[in-house]
C-alpha positions as semicolon CSV with decimal commas, in nm:
position;residue;x (nm);y (nm);z (nm)
1;M;13,029;10,036;11,404
2;K;12,741;9,954;11,052
3;I;12,496;9,640;11,081
4;A;12,374;9,537;10,676
5;A;12,148;9,201;10,595
6;S;12,027;9,095;10,284
7;D;11,750;8,842;10,233
8;Y;11,986;8,563;9,966
9;D;11,701;8,392;9,718
10;G;11,605;8,702;9,457
11;T;11,835;8,988;9,641
12;L;12,218;8,834;9,690
13;F;12,098;8,469;9,512
14;R;11,997;8,660;9,148
15;R;12,010;8,413;8,825
16;G;12,120;8,157;8,996
17;R;12,410;8,257;9,082
18;I;12,632;8,570;9,302
19;E;12,835;8,776;9,093
20;R;13,128;8,859;9,166
21;A;13,042;9,257;9,284
22;D;12,815;9,151;9,561
23;L;13,079;8,970;9,713
24;E;13,324;9,241;9,677
25;A;13,158;9,508;9,816
26;I;13,059;9,188;10,122
27;E;13,483;9,172;10,213
28;A;13,552;9,539;10,139
29;W;13,249;9,620;10,410
30;R;13,383;9,374;10,673
31;E;13,717;9,429;10,634
32;R;13,670;9,819;10,834
33;G;13,473;9,614;11,089
34;H;13,106;9,627;10,933
35;L;12,879;9,342;10,973
36;F;12,694;9,110;10,733
37;G;12,410;8,856;10,764
38;L;12,164;8,689;10,569
39;A;11,773;8,710;10,662
40;T;11,628;8,523;10,423
41;G;11,295;8,277;10,420
42;R;11,562;7,915;10,372
43;D;11,645;7,703;10,679
44;Y;11,972;7,626;10,832
45;N;12,013;7,320;10,573
46;L;12,025;7,489;10,258
47;M;12,131;7,803;10,365
48;R;12,385;7,663;10,529
49;T;12,491;7,437;10,182
50;E;12,473;7,765;9,971
51;I;12,730;7,949;10,280
52;D;12,958;7,640;10,205
53;Q;12,898;7,601;9,894
54;R;12,952;7,956;9,756
55;R;13,216;8,012;10,023
56;L;12,974;8,331;10,107
57;P;13,127;8,587;10,402
58;F;12,874;8,718;10,729
59;D;12,818;8,740;11,077
60;F;12,454;8,580;11,121
61;M;12,237;8,395;10,956
62;I;11,836;8,453;11,016
63;C;11,677;8,205;10,907
64;N;11,299;8,087;10,843
65;T;11,162;8,383;10,792
66;G;11,314;8,554;11,176
67;S;11,196;8,221;11,347
68;A;11,582;8,139;11,286
69;I;11,927;8,284;11,423
70;Y;12,215;8,188;11,438
71;D;12,610;8,290;11,474
72;Q;12,870;8,307;11,187
73;D;12,988;7,970;11,333
74;Y;12,649;7,837;11,232
75;R;12,538;7,864;11,637
76;P;12,166;7,919;11,715
77;L;12,055;8,216;11,890
78;H;11,741;8,154;11,889
79;L;11,484;7,883;11,753
80;A;11,115;7,931;11,779
81;S;10,880;7,717;11,760
82;L;10,577;7,646;11,569
83;P;10,278;7,476;11,820
84;P;10,140;7,109;11,924
85;G;9,967;7,031;11,560
86;A;10,089;7,286;11,378
87;A;10,190;7,060;11,130
88;S;9,842;6,884;11,034
89;A;9,690;7,231;11,109
90;V;9,822;7,350;10,828
91;I;9,804;7,026;10,613
92;D;9,482;6,960;10,642
93;H;9,427;7,316;10,579
94;P;9,172;7,377;10,240
95;A;9,403;7,691;10,155
96;V;9,673;7,413;10,054
97;R;9,569;7,196;9,831
98;A;9,772;7,357;9,564
99;S;10,098;7,335;9,701
100;R;10,317;7,140;9,534
101;Y;10,499;7,028;9,850
102;F;10,538;7,077;10,205
103;L;10,840;7,176;10,358
104;F;10,948;7,102;10,741
105;S;11,222;7,270;10,921
106;R;11,343;7,191;11,242
107;H;11,706;7,272;11,312
108;G;11,912;7,004;11,167
109;H;11,652;6,862;10,974
110;T;11,476;6,963;10,667
111;F;11,164;6,747;10,531
112;I;11,000;6,754;10,224
113;D;10,646;6,545;10,123
114;L;10,641;6,624;9,789
115;H;10,322;6,673;9,543
116;S;10,496;6,773;9,230
117;S;10,784;6,727;8,960
118;E;10,709;7,115;8,860
119;S;10,856;7,214;9,247
120;W;11,127;7,515;9,209
121;L;11,350;7,247;9,427
122;T;11,300;6,873;9,206
123;G;11,621;6,835;9,057
124;L;11,912;7,102;9,293
125;G;12,068;6,816;9,504
126;L;11,975;6,991;9,812
127;P;11,975;6,830;10,144
128;L;11,627;6,702;10,205
129;D;11,480;6,438;10,388
130;P;11,206;6,213;10,212
131;I;10,892;6,239;10,461
132;T;10,521;6,094;10,431
133;T;10,242;6,254;10,483
134;D;10,126;6,063;10,765
135;E;10,458;6,117;10,924
136;A;10,464;6,443;10,870
137;R;10,190;6,501;11,114
138;Q;10,364;6,378;11,400
139;L;10,645;6,627;11,358
140;T;10,704;6,897;11,658
141;G;10,932;7,147;11,718
142;L;10,949;7,316;11,395
143;Q;11,017;7,630;11,276
144;Q;10,868;7,686;10,966
145;I;10,637;7,490;10,716
146;G;10,701;7,549;10,337
147;L;10,427;7,514;10,061
148;E;10,495;7,630;9,657
149;F;10,244;7,765;9,500
150;P;10,140;7,727;9,084
151;N;10,187;8,108;9,057
152;P;10,207;8,419;9,295
153;D;9,832;8,479;9,369
154;L;9,768;8,172;9,452
155;A;10,045;8,218;9,673
156;C;9,872;8,539;9,788
157;Q;9,516;8,357;9,873
158;S;9,670;8,131;10,054
159;V;9,820;8,350;10,258
160;Q;9,487;8,548;10,351
161;T;9,336;8,242;10,430
162;L;9,547;8,089;10,666
163;N;9,618;8,391;10,879
164;R;9,213;8,453;10,897
165;D;9,192;8,052;11,050
166;L;9,498;7,925;11,244
167;G;9,510;8,220;11,492
168;D;9,791;8,393;11,668
169;S;10,004;8,096;11,680
170;M;10,091;8,068;11,334
171;Y;10,175;8,327;11,105
172;A;10,151;8,339;10,689
173;V;10,391;8,497;10,483
174;Q;10,453;8,513;10,099
175;S;10,732;8,446;9,907
176;G;10,682;8,564;9,511
177;F;10,453;8,212;9,423
178;C;10,606;8,050;9,805
179;V;10,442;8,017;10,165
180;D;10,606;8,013;10,483
181;V;10,416;7,978;10,833
182;V;10,637;8,083;11,129
183;P;10,520;8,106;11,469
184;G;10,369;8,411;11,563
185;G;10,572;8,730;11,624
186;S;10,783;8,587;11,383
187;D;10,928;8,754;11,109
188;K;11,294;8,929;10,961
189;G;11,297;9,253;11,142
190;A;11,171;9,140;11,459
191;G;11,475;8,863;11,396
192;L;11,676;9,107;11,319
193;A;11,566;9,342;11,652
194;L;11,633;9,058;11,809
195;L;11,950;8,941;11,712
196;I;12,077;9,302;11,777
197;E;11,984;9,287;12,137
198;L;12,110;8,883;12,214
199;N;12,426;9,048;12,070
200;N;12,470;9,379;12,249
201;W;12,522;9,565;11,974
202;R;12,523;9,942;11,901
203;P;12,581;10,003;11,508
204;D;12,593;10,370;11,436
205;E;12,388;10,235;11,144
206;I;12,161;9,945;11,043
207;L;12,044;9,816;10,622
208;T;11,847;9,612;10,483
209;V;11,781;9,512;10,123
210;G;11,501;9,225;9,986
211;D;11,268;9,173;9,705
212;S;10,987;9,023;9,826
213;E;10,645;8,989;10,058
214;N;10,868;8,849;10,299
215;D;11,126;9,099;10,344
216;I;10,850;9,430;10,402
217;S;10,882;9,402;10,763
218;M;11,295;9,437;10,771
219;V;11,287;9,750;10,520
220;R;10,972;9,869;10,669
221;R;11,163;9,834;11,097
222;Y;11,475;10,004;10,937
223;N;11,433;10,200;10,640
224;G;11,586;9,914;10,434
225;Y;11,646;9,897;10,031
226;A;11,416;9,717;9,795
227;I;11,660;9,577;9,508
228;T;11,437;9,642;9,121
229;N;11,164;9,460;9,072
230;S;11,037;9,398;9,388
231;P;10,660;9,377;9,401
232;P;10,501;9,760;9,473
233;D;10,447;9,724;9,880
234;L;10,762;9,627;9,890
235;I;10,909;9,899;9,724
236;A;10,622;10,202;9,865
237;A;10,757;10,013;10,216
238;A;11,170;10,109;10,090
239;R;11,388;10,424;10,133
240;G;11,483;10,339;9,758
241;V;11,599;10,046;9,512
242;V;11,820;9,975;9,445
243;D;11,991;9,686;9,195
244;S;12,195;9,428;9,399
245;P;12,363;9,438;9,780
246;A;12,693;9,624;9,659
247;A;12,528;9,927;9,558
248;M;12,393;9,899;9,905
249;L;12,674;9,917;10,078
250;W;12,886;10,122;9,824
251;A;12,683;10,376;9,916
252;H;12,685;10,378;10,315
253;F;13,092;10,303;10,382
């Protein structure tokens, strides 16, 4: 048995769609008894909507950049939470003033405090619950706080400052122009390792593929692949570059 984990946005979901070639490769991979799952910065709500609409086959789902893990029946296997007061600590930090929204993920709910109509989330019809900033301060049990900046440079600066100031209980990671704040110790590589341990799997090979900064942990840990046009740091951590998850899967049948 082999295990493959793919990032979603920019990796499996490219140019506004999932290619038929990728779906066919995933189906063939699973028919041979191998496992395929997603490792994404999106949360449970946003991923379930995508999976149901696109009829995407999967065996597991690592969400919130590793802080939430689900099986193929959407049952939570692991939910790590940010510490009490995390929402206020992020909202009040000067490094997030340019963020176009605050997105708060808690299993079963995705709350949004939207600050700009230019956000990529605007008009997509996603299952987001509007919330005021004052209401957001009261939220607890969060798996992730999401931010969006006008450009990747501002996102990078925010990550550096947040990780300097927030301490070990929280960790900020960049994904293009977005930033996710997750519980300390959470990342995609650690999430995949925990999933394998929880299921007592003994895979013959583990494959990973991604396209952004938040994929570096799992690509480096499992000698994975980078999608074409990935950031240089991810390409440097990868064993090779592929143009799609299908290309990775077919190379390892």
